[in-house]
mmCIF file of C-alpha atoms and ligand atoms in Angstrom:
data_model
loop_
_atom_site.group_PDB
_atom_site.id
_atom_site.type_symbol
_atom_site.label_atom_id
_atom_site.label_comp_id
_atom_site.label_asym_id
_atom_site.label_seq_id
_atom_site.Cartn_x
_atom_site.Cartn_y
_atom_site.Cartn_z
ATOM 1 C CA MET A 1 7.052 -19.889 37.731
ATOM 2 C CA HIS A 2 10.005 -19.372 35.357
ATOM 3 C CA ARG A 3 9.381 -22.754 33.789
ATOM 4 C CA VAL A 4 5.821 -21.693 32.840
ATOM 5 C CA GLU A 5 6.803 -18.204 31.618
ATOM 6 C CA ARG A 6 9.726 -19.199 29.383
ATOM 7 C CA PRO A 7 7.829 -21.271 26.767
ATOM 8 C CA PHE A 8 5.116 -18.594 26.762
ATOM 9 C CA ARG A 9 7.668 -15.845 26.139
ATOM 10 C CA SER A 10 9.509 -17.767 23.413
ATOM 11 C CA ARG A 11 6.195 -18.597 21.723
ATOM 12 C CA ARG A 12 5.341 -14.892 21.767
ATOM 13 C CA ARG A 13 8.759 -14.028 20.339
ATOM 14 C CA ALA A 14 8.293 -16.607 17.541
ATOM 15 C CA SER A 15 4.854 -15.252 16.616
ATOM 16 C CA GLY A 16 6.261 -11.683 16.762
ATOM 17 C CA LEU A 17 8.962 -12.724 14.279
ATOM 18 C CA LEU A 18 6.313 -14.264 12.025
ATOM 19 C CA TRP A 19 4.335 -11.000 11.951
ATOM 20 C CA VAL A 20 7.514 -9.106 10.972
ATOM 21 C CA LEU A 21 8.377 -11.632 8.270
ATOM 22 C CA LEU A 22 4.932 -11.566 6.626
ATOM 23 C CA PRO A 23 5.142 -7.993 5.186
ATOM 24 C CA VAL A 24 8.762 -8.663 4.141
ATOM 25 C CA ALA A 25 7.660 -11.853 2.349
ATOM 26 C CA VAL A 26 4.806 -10.050 0.541
ATOM 27 C CA THR A 27 7.116 -7.232 -0.642
ATOM 28 C CA ALA A 28 9.904 -9.632 -1.650
ATOM 29 C CA GLY A 29 7.419 -11.990 -3.359
ATOM 30 C CA LEU A 30 6.007 -9.185 -5.506
ATOM 31 C CA PHE A 31 9.514 -7.983 -6.354
ATOM 32 C CA TRP A 32 10.620 -11.484 -7.275
ATOM 33 C CA TYR A 33 7.509 -12.143 -9.413
ATOM 34 C CA GLY A 34 7.802 -8.741 -11.103
ATOM 35 C CA ARG A 35 11.427 -9.427 -12.047
ATOM 36 C CA ALA A 36 10.985 -13.103 -12.979
ATOM 37 C CA HIS A 37 7.931 -13.103 -15.216
ATOM 38 C CA THR A 38 7.948 -11.965 -18.849
ATOM 39 C CA PRO A 39 6.029 -8.684 -19.282
ATOM 40 C CA ASP A 40 2.848 -8.972 -21.347
ATOM 41 C CA TYR A 41 2.640 -5.439 -22.735
ATOM 42 C CA ALA A 42 -0.693 -6.177 -24.456
ATOM 43 C CA SER A 43 -2.486 -7.248 -21.265
ATOM 44 C CA SER A 44 -5.821 -5.510 -20.772
ATOM 45 C CA LEU A 45 -7.377 -3.552 -17.937
ATOM 46 C CA PHE A 46 -11.185 -3.619 -18.102
ATOM 47 C CA GLY A 47 -10.916 -4.112 -21.890
ATOM 48 C CA ARG A 48 -8.366 -1.329 -22.426
ATOM 49 C CA ARG A 49 -4.809 -1.894 -23.624
ATOM 50 C CA PHE A 50 -1.503 -0.038 -23.998
ATOM 51 C CA ASP A 51 -1.798 3.732 -23.560
ATOM 52 C CA ASP A 52 -5.593 3.513 -23.026
ATOM 53 C CA ALA A 53 -4.991 1.159 -20.102
ATOM 54 C CA ASN A 54 -2.315 3.477 -18.701
ATOM 55 C CA LEU A 55 -4.661 6.459 -18.933
ATOM 56 C CA LEU A 56 -7.338 4.491 -17.071
ATOM 57 C CA LYS A 57 -4.761 3.500 -14.442
ATOM 58 C CA ALA A 58 -3.774 7.151 -14.066
ATOM 59 C CA GLN A 59 -7.439 8.073 -13.457
ATOM 60 C CA LEU A 60 -8.053 5.178 -11.055
ATOM 61 C CA GLY A 61 -4.734 5.987 -9.346
ATOM 62 C CA THR A 62 -5.933 9.566 -8.811
ATOM 63 C CA ALA A 63 -9.145 8.234 -7.234
ATOM 64 C CA LEU A 64 -6.942 6.009 -5.044
ATOM 65 C CA LEU A 65 -4.957 9.035 -3.886
ATOM 66 C CA GLY A 66 -8.274 10.801 -3.123
ATOM 67 C CA LEU A 67 -9.356 7.864 -0.925
ATOM 68 C CA ALA A 68 -5.945 7.916 0.804
ATOM 69 C CA LEU A 69 -6.406 11.609 1.640
ATOM 70 C CA VAL A 70 -9.917 10.947 2.998
ATOM 71 C CA GLN A 71 -8.338 8.218 5.152
ATOM 72 C CA LEU A 72 -5.771 10.705 6.432
ATOM 73 C CA LEU A 73 -8.490 13.221 7.385
ATOM 74 C CA LEU A 74 -10.602 10.556 9.127
ATOM 75 C CA ALA A 75 -7.522 9.321 11.025
ATOM 76 C CA LEU A 76 -6.621 12.869 12.134
ATOM 77 C CA TRP A 77 -10.223 13.279 13.332
ATOM 78 C CA MET A 78 -10.043 10.043 15.330
ATOM 79 C CA TYR A 79 -6.786 11.229 16.940
ATOM 80 C CA GLY A 80 -8.423 14.575 17.782
ATOM 81 C CA ARG A 81 -6.020 16.488 15.534
ATOM 82 C CA LEU A 82 -8.594 18.378 13.447
ATOM 83 C CA PRO A 83 -9.042 21.833 14.965
ATOM 84 C CA GLY A 84 -12.661 22.775 15.706
ATOM 85 C CA LEU A 85 -13.987 19.191 15.603
ATOM 86 C CA ARG A 86 -15.102 17.339 18.718
ATOM 87 C CA ALA A 87 -14.256 13.663 19.431
ATOM 88 C CA ALA A 88 -14.946 11.509 16.372
ATOM 89 C CA PRO A 89 -18.340 9.744 16.546
ATOM 90 C CA ARG A 90 -18.522 5.999 15.881
ATOM 91 C CA PRO A 91 -19.436 6.279 12.164
ATOM 92 C CA VAL A 92 -16.038 7.953 11.569
ATOM 93 C CA ARG A 93 -14.272 4.750 12.642
ATOM 94 C CA THR A 94 -16.592 2.659 10.443
ATOM 95 C CA GLY A 95 -16.068 5.086 7.558
ATOM 96 C CA HIS A 96 -12.292 4.810 7.985
ATOM 97 C CA ARG A 97 -12.519 1.028 7.723
ATOM 98 C CA LEU A 98 -14.810 1.085 4.674
ATOM 99 C CA VAL A 99 -12.720 3.692 2.821
ATOM 100 C CA GLY A 100 -9.588 1.636 3.627
ATOM 101 C CA LEU A 101 -11.194 -1.494 2.207
ATOM 102 C CA GLY A 102 -12.324 0.463 -0.871
ATOM 103 C CA ALA A 103 -8.793 1.830 -1.410
ATOM 104 C CA PHE A 104 -7.291 -1.656 -1.111
ATOM 105 C CA LEU A 105 -9.789 -3.131 -3.608
ATOM 106 C CA LEU A 106 -9.299 -0.222 -6.027
ATOM 107 C CA SER A 107 -5.520 -0.665 -5.950
ATOM 108 C CA LEU A 108 -5.707 -4.345 -6.952
ATOM 109 C CA PRO A 109 -6.671 -4.088 -10.666
ATOM 110 C CA ILE A 110 -4.189 -1.207 -11.133
ATOM 111 C CA ALA A 111 -1.311 -3.103 -9.549
ATOM 112 C CA TYR A 112 -2.324 -6.332 -11.288
ATOM 113 C CA HIS A 113 -2.137 -4.624 -14.665
ATOM 114 C CA CYS A 114 1.210 -2.984 -13.828
ATOM 115 C CA ILE A 115 2.858 -6.164 -12.657
ATOM 116 C CA ASN A 116 1.425 -8.229 -15.479
ATOM 117 C CA ALA A 117 2.069 -5.770 -18.327
ATOM 118 C CA TYR A 118 5.448 -4.426 -17.144
ATOM 119 C CA GLY A 119 6.645 -6.308 -14.063
ATOM 120 C CA VAL A 120 9.249 -4.634 -11.885
ATOM 121 C CA GLN A 121 11.400 -2.454 -14.132
ATOM 122 C CA LEU A 122 14.446 -0.506 -13.030
ATOM 123 C CA THR A 123 15.237 1.216 -16.324
ATOM 124 C CA ASP A 124 15.286 4.795 -14.966
ATOM 125 C CA SER A 125 14.870 6.463 -11.601
ATOM 126 C CA ARG A 126 11.147 7.274 -12.072
ATOM 127 C CA ILE A 127 10.241 3.735 -13.095
ATOM 128 C CA ALA A 128 12.449 2.209 -10.386
ATOM 129 C CA LEU A 129 10.821 4.447 -7.732
ATOM 130 C CA HIS A 130 7.394 3.448 -9.038
ATOM 131 C CA SER A 131 8.183 -0.277 -9.101
ATOM 132 C CA PHE A 132 9.711 -0.294 -5.578
ATOM 133 C CA SER A 133 6.802 1.738 -4.151
ATOM 134 C CA GLY A 134 4.325 -0.703 -5.749
ATOM 135 C CA CYS A 135 5.991 -3.703 -4.083
ATOM 136 C CA PHE A 136 6.306 -1.925 -0.715
ATOM 137 C CA LEU A 137 2.635 -0.844 -0.892
ATOM 138 C CA TYR A 138 1.345 -4.357 -0.267
ATOM 139 C CA GLY A 139 3.945 -5.027 2.447
ATOM 140 C CA ALA A 140 2.706 -1.810 4.073
ATOM 141 C CA PHE A 141 -0.951 -2.891 3.722
ATOM 142 C CA VAL A 142 -0.147 -6.150 5.524
ATOM 143 C CA THR A 143 1.788 -4.240 8.221
ATOM 144 C CA LYS A 144 -1.134 -1.870 8.783
ATOM 145 C CA VAL A 145 -3.599 -4.748 9.242
ATOM 146 C CA ILE A 146 -1.200 -6.513 11.645
ATOM 147 C CA VAL A 147 -0.665 -3.317 13.671
ATOM 148 C CA VAL A 148 -4.426 -2.614 13.908
ATOM 149 C CA ARG A 149 -4.999 -6.105 15.318
ATOM 150 C CA HIS A 150 -2.127 -6.105 17.839
ATOM 151 C CA HIS A 151 -3.173 -3.973 20.769
ATOM 152 C CA ARG A 152 0.095 -4.503 22.666
ATOM 153 C CA LEU A 153 2.155 -2.454 20.176
ATOM 154 C CA PRO A 154 3.225 1.100 21.129
ATOM 155 C CA GLY A 155 0.828 3.955 20.308
ATOM 156 C CA TRP A 156 3.026 5.389 17.535
ATOM 157 C CA ALA A 157 2.965 2.135 15.507
ATOM 158 C CA LEU A 158 -0.475 2.731 13.967
ATOM 159 C CA PRO A 159 0.071 6.338 12.757
ATOM 160 C CA VAL A 160 3.491 5.335 11.396
ATOM 161 C CA ALA A 161 2.041 2.340 9.487
ATOM 162 C CA GLY A 162 -0.897 4.410 8.184
ATOM 163 C CA GLY A 163 1.416 7.295 7.244
ATOM 164 C CA ALA A 164 3.725 4.940 5.329
ATOM 165 C CA LEU A 165 0.752 3.692 3.292
ATOM 166 C CA ILE A 166 -0.296 7.222 2.364
ATOM 167 C CA VAL A 167 3.284 8.193 1.427
ATOM 168 C CA LEU A 168 3.583 5.107 -0.816
ATOM 169 C CA ILE A 169 0.267 5.819 -2.568
ATOM 170 C CA ALA A 170 1.377 9.438 -3.104
ATOM 171 C CA LEU A 171 4.723 8.237 -4.566
ATOM 172 C CA LEU A 172 2.952 5.773 -6.896
ATOM 173 C CA TRP A 173 0.593 8.502 -8.031
ATOM 174 C CA TYR A 174 3.372 11.053 -8.562
ATOM 175 C CA SER A 175 5.741 8.708 -10.381
ATOM 176 C CA ALA A 176 3.186 7.277 -12.845
ATOM 177 C CA ALA A 177 -0.364 8.700 -12.656
ATOM 178 C CA LEU A 178 0.568 12.388 -12.499
ATOM 179 C CA TRP A 179 3.435 11.736 -14.939
ATOM 180 C CA ARG A 180 0.929 10.294 -17.452
ATOM 181 C CA LEU A 181 -1.734 12.989 -16.908
ATOM 182 C CA ASN A 182 0.870 15.770 -17.077
ATOM 183 C CA GLY A 183 2.132 14.936 -20.590
ATOM 184 C CA HIS A 184 4.799 12.423 -19.459
ATOM 185 C CA HIS A 185 6.558 14.830 -17.165
ATOM 186 C CA VAL A 186 6.817 15.526 -13.425
ATOM 187 C CA PRO A 187 9.355 17.791 -11.707
ATOM 188 C CA GLY A 188 12.402 15.959 -10.352
ATOM 189 C CA LEU A 189 11.878 12.622 -12.105
HETATM 190 C C1 LIG B 1 3.139 -4.176 -7.539
HETATM 191 C C2 LIG B 1 2.805 -2.951 -7.805
HETATM 192 C C3 LIG B 1 3.249 -2.152 -9.028
HETATM 193 C C4 LIG B 1 4.315 -2.340 -9.887
HETATM 194 C C5 LIG B 1 5.402 -3.394 -9.822
HETATM 195 C C6 LIG B 1 4.222 -1.318 -10.912
HETATM 196 C C7 LIG B 1 5.087 -1.167 -11.994
HETATM 197 C C8 LIG B 1 4.847 -0.350 -13.093
HETATM 198 C C9 LIG B 1 5.700 -0.204 -14.258
HETATM 199 C C10 LIG B 1 7.049 -0.915 -14.446
HETATM 200 C C11 LIG B 1 5.100 0.667 -15.099
HETATM 201 C C12 LIG B 1 5.628 1.099 -16.478
HETATM 202 C C13 LIG B 1 6.472 2.344 -16.294
HETATM 203 C C14 LIG B 1 5.809 3.613 -16.748
HETATM 204 O O1 LIG B 1 5.711 3.830 -17.942
HETATM 205 O O2 LIG B 1 5.389 4.423 -15.891
HETATM 206 C C15 LIG B 1 3.863 1.097 -14.491
HETATM 207 C C16 LIG B 1 2.968 1.988 -15.063
HETATM 208 C C17 LIG B 1 1.938 2.599 -14.360
HETATM 209 N N1 LIG B 1 1.573 2.383 -13.063
HETATM 210 FE FE1 LIG B 1 2.342 0.942 -11.860
HETATM 211 N N2 LIG B 1 3.131 -0.536 -10.648
HETATM 212 C C18 LIG B 1 2.517 -1.004 -9.486
HETATM 213 C C19 LIG B 1 1.406 -0.484 -8.848
HETATM 214 C C20 LIG B 1 0.733 0.682 -9.232
HETATM 215 C C21 LIG B 1 -0.288 1.364 -8.451
HETATM 216 C C22 LIG B 1 -0.832 0.915 -7.096
HETATM 217 C C23 LIG B 1 -0.667 2.462 -9.165
HETATM 218 C C24 LIG B 1 -1.649 3.508 -8.718
HETATM 219 C C25 LIG B 1 -1.341 4.759 -8.583
HETATM 220 C C26 LIG B 1 0.071 2.450 -10.430
HETATM 221 C C27 LIG B 1 -0.074 3.355 -11.473
HETATM 222 C C28 LIG B 1 0.531 3.246 -12.717
HETATM 223 C C29 LIG B 1 0.216 4.073 -13.889
HETATM 224 C C30 LIG B 1 -0.838 5.154 -13.955
HETATM 225 C C31 LIG B 1 1.089 3.656 -14.914
HETATM 226 C C32 LIG B 1 1.119 4.151 -16.366
HETATM 227 C C33 LIG B 1 2.108 5.247 -16.604
HETATM 228 C C34 LIG B 1 2.257 5.424 -18.124
HETATM 229 O O3 LIG B 1 1.415 6.061 -18.752
HETATM 230 O O4 LIG B 1 3.222 4.879 -18.659
HETATM 231 N N3 LIG B 1 0.934 1.367 -10.416
HETATM 232 N N4 LIG B 1 3.741 0.466 -13.267
#
């Protein structure tokens, strides 16, 4: 019996390691690319450049934060944590998936412009926080998808992965979108 179980267990351990390495590789890959490539400050976002592009990113980033908060509410509903609401009906689960997909797609042009126009910059604490959060965001997206699909993981894994995503989106918004919309200033940064 041991002879049959051992290869099975080591195969499972190897695939477990692969799932851990994937988010790390995505985060590290973005960081590496952002540091290695030459920033193209004139790159456009939907036809807008320079400060116009940054203003558009700040607005799209605010919409992204809105979607993240909707996700949080839908998740709390599914976990039965919204007082006064009964068990979440099926459309709530579908809505959570669709809003998640929408948030992911909305983040792509913003992040693409950031990484192309600026790359990963570490010039001051606000910009460093923003750049690190941007790289971690996609590692966290990959982690969330992996956790959703692996039913053997402990029950806390999904809320922790989802919570990390929302925290990262909030940090990205605070360190760049709010900063831009608030006259280039946010408390503490
Ligand atoms: C790989 C991901 C990302 C990287 C490496 C990155 C990096 C940067 C850098 C270096 C800047 C210039 C610094 C500044 O002036 O603020 C910037 C600007 C900006 N980023 Fe990102 N970013 C990423 C993703 C995102 C995401 C997902 C959002 C959405 C909230 C976002 C929103 C913005 C905004 C609004 C600005 C313009 C701020 C301004 O007016 O200067 N970024 N990004």
